[in-house]
CSV table of C-alpha atoms in Angstrom, one decimal:
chain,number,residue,atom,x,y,z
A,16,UNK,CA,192.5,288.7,62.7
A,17,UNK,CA,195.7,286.9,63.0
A,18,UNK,CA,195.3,282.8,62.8
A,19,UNK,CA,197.0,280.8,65.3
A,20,UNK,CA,200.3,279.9,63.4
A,21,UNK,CA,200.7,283.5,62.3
A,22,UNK,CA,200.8,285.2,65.8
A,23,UNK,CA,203.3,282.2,66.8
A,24,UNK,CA,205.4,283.6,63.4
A,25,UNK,CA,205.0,287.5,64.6
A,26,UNK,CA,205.7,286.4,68.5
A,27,UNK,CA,208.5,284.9,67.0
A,28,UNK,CA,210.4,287.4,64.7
A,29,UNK,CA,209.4,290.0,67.6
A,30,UNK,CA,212.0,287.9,70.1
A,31,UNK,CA,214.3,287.7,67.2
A,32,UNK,CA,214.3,291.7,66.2
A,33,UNK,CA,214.5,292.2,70.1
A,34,UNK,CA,217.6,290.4,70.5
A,35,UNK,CA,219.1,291.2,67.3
A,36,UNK,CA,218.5,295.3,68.1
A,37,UNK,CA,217.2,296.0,71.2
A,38,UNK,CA,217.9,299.7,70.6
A,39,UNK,CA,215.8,300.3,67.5
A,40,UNK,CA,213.2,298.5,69.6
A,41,UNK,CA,213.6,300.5,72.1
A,42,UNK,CA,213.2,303.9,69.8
A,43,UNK,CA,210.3,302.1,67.9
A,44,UNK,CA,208.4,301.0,71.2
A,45,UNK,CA,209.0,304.1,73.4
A,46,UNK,CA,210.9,302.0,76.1
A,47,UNK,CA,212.1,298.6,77.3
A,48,UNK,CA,210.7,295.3,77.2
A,49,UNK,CA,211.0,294.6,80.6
A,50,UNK,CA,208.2,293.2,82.8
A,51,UNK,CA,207.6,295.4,85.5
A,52,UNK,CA,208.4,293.7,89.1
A,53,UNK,CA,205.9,292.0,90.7
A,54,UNK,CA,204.8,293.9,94.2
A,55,UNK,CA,204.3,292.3,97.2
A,56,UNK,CA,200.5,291.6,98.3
A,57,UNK,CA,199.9,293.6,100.5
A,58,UNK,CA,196.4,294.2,99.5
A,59,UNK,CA,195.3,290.8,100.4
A,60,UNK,CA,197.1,290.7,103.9
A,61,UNK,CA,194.8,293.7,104.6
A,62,UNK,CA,191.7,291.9,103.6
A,63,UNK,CA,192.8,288.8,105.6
A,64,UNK,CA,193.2,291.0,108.6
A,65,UNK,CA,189.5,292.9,107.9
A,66,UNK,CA,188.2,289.9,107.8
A,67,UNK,CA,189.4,288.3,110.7
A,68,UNK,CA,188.6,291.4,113.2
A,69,UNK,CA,184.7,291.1,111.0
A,70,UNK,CA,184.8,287.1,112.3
A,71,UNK,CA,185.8,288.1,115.8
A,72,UNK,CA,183.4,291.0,116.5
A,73,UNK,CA,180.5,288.6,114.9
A,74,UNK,CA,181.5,285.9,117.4
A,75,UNK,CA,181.4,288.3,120.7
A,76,UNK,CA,177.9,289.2,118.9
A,77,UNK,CA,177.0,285.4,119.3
A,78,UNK,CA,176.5,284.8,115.6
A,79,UNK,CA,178.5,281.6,115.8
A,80,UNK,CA,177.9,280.0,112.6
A,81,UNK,CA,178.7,283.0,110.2
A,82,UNK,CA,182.1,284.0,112.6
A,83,UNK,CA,182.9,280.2,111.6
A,84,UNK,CA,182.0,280.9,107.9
A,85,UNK,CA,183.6,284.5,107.9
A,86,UNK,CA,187.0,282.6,109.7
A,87,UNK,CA,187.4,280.4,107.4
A,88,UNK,CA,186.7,282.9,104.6
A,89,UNK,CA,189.7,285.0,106.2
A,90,UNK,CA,192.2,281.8,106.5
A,91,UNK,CA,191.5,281.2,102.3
A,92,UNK,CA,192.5,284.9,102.2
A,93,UNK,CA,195.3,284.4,104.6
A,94,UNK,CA,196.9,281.4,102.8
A,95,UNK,CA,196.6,282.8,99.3
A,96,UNK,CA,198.5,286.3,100.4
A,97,UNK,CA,200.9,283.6,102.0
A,98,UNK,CA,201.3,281.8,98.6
A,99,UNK,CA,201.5,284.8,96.7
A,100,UNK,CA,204.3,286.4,98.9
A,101,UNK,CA,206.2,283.1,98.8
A,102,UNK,CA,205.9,284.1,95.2
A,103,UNK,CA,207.1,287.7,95.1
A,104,UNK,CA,209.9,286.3,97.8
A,105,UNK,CA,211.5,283.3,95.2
A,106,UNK,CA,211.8,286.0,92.3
């Protein structure tokens, strides 16, 4: 195992080899260094939506208090796929 100041040292002569010869990197790693884009969350916008037709149906049921827990459960989703798109949108 690698102490602290010695993975700071490899991190560091990794950025240096990459920028000195990115194509012997390349060959040595099998591909770029690149970070993949990031993808929109679409995943949470479909939970936020599920969850807000589950806090509807339990209010026409008359279960009142957990349609007000469920709702607010779906607005926490709601504003953290809102966050994250704002996100994905400023990259």
């Amino acid at each position: 195992m690698l102490s602290k100041e010695d993975t700071r040292r490899l991190s560091q002569l990794e950025r240096q080899l990459r920028r000195d010869d990115p194509d012997f990197c390349a060959r040595m790693g099998g591909g770029n260094f690149s970070v993949p884009a990031p993808r929109p969350p679409i995943a949470l916008f479909i939970a936020a939506a599920v969850i807000a037709v589950a806090a509807i149906v339990l209010g026409a049921v008359g279960w009142w208090i957990a349609s007000i827990i469920v709702a607010v459960w779906g607005a926490v989703t709601a504003a953290a796929a809102g966050y994250r798109f704002q996100k994905f949108r400023s990259r």
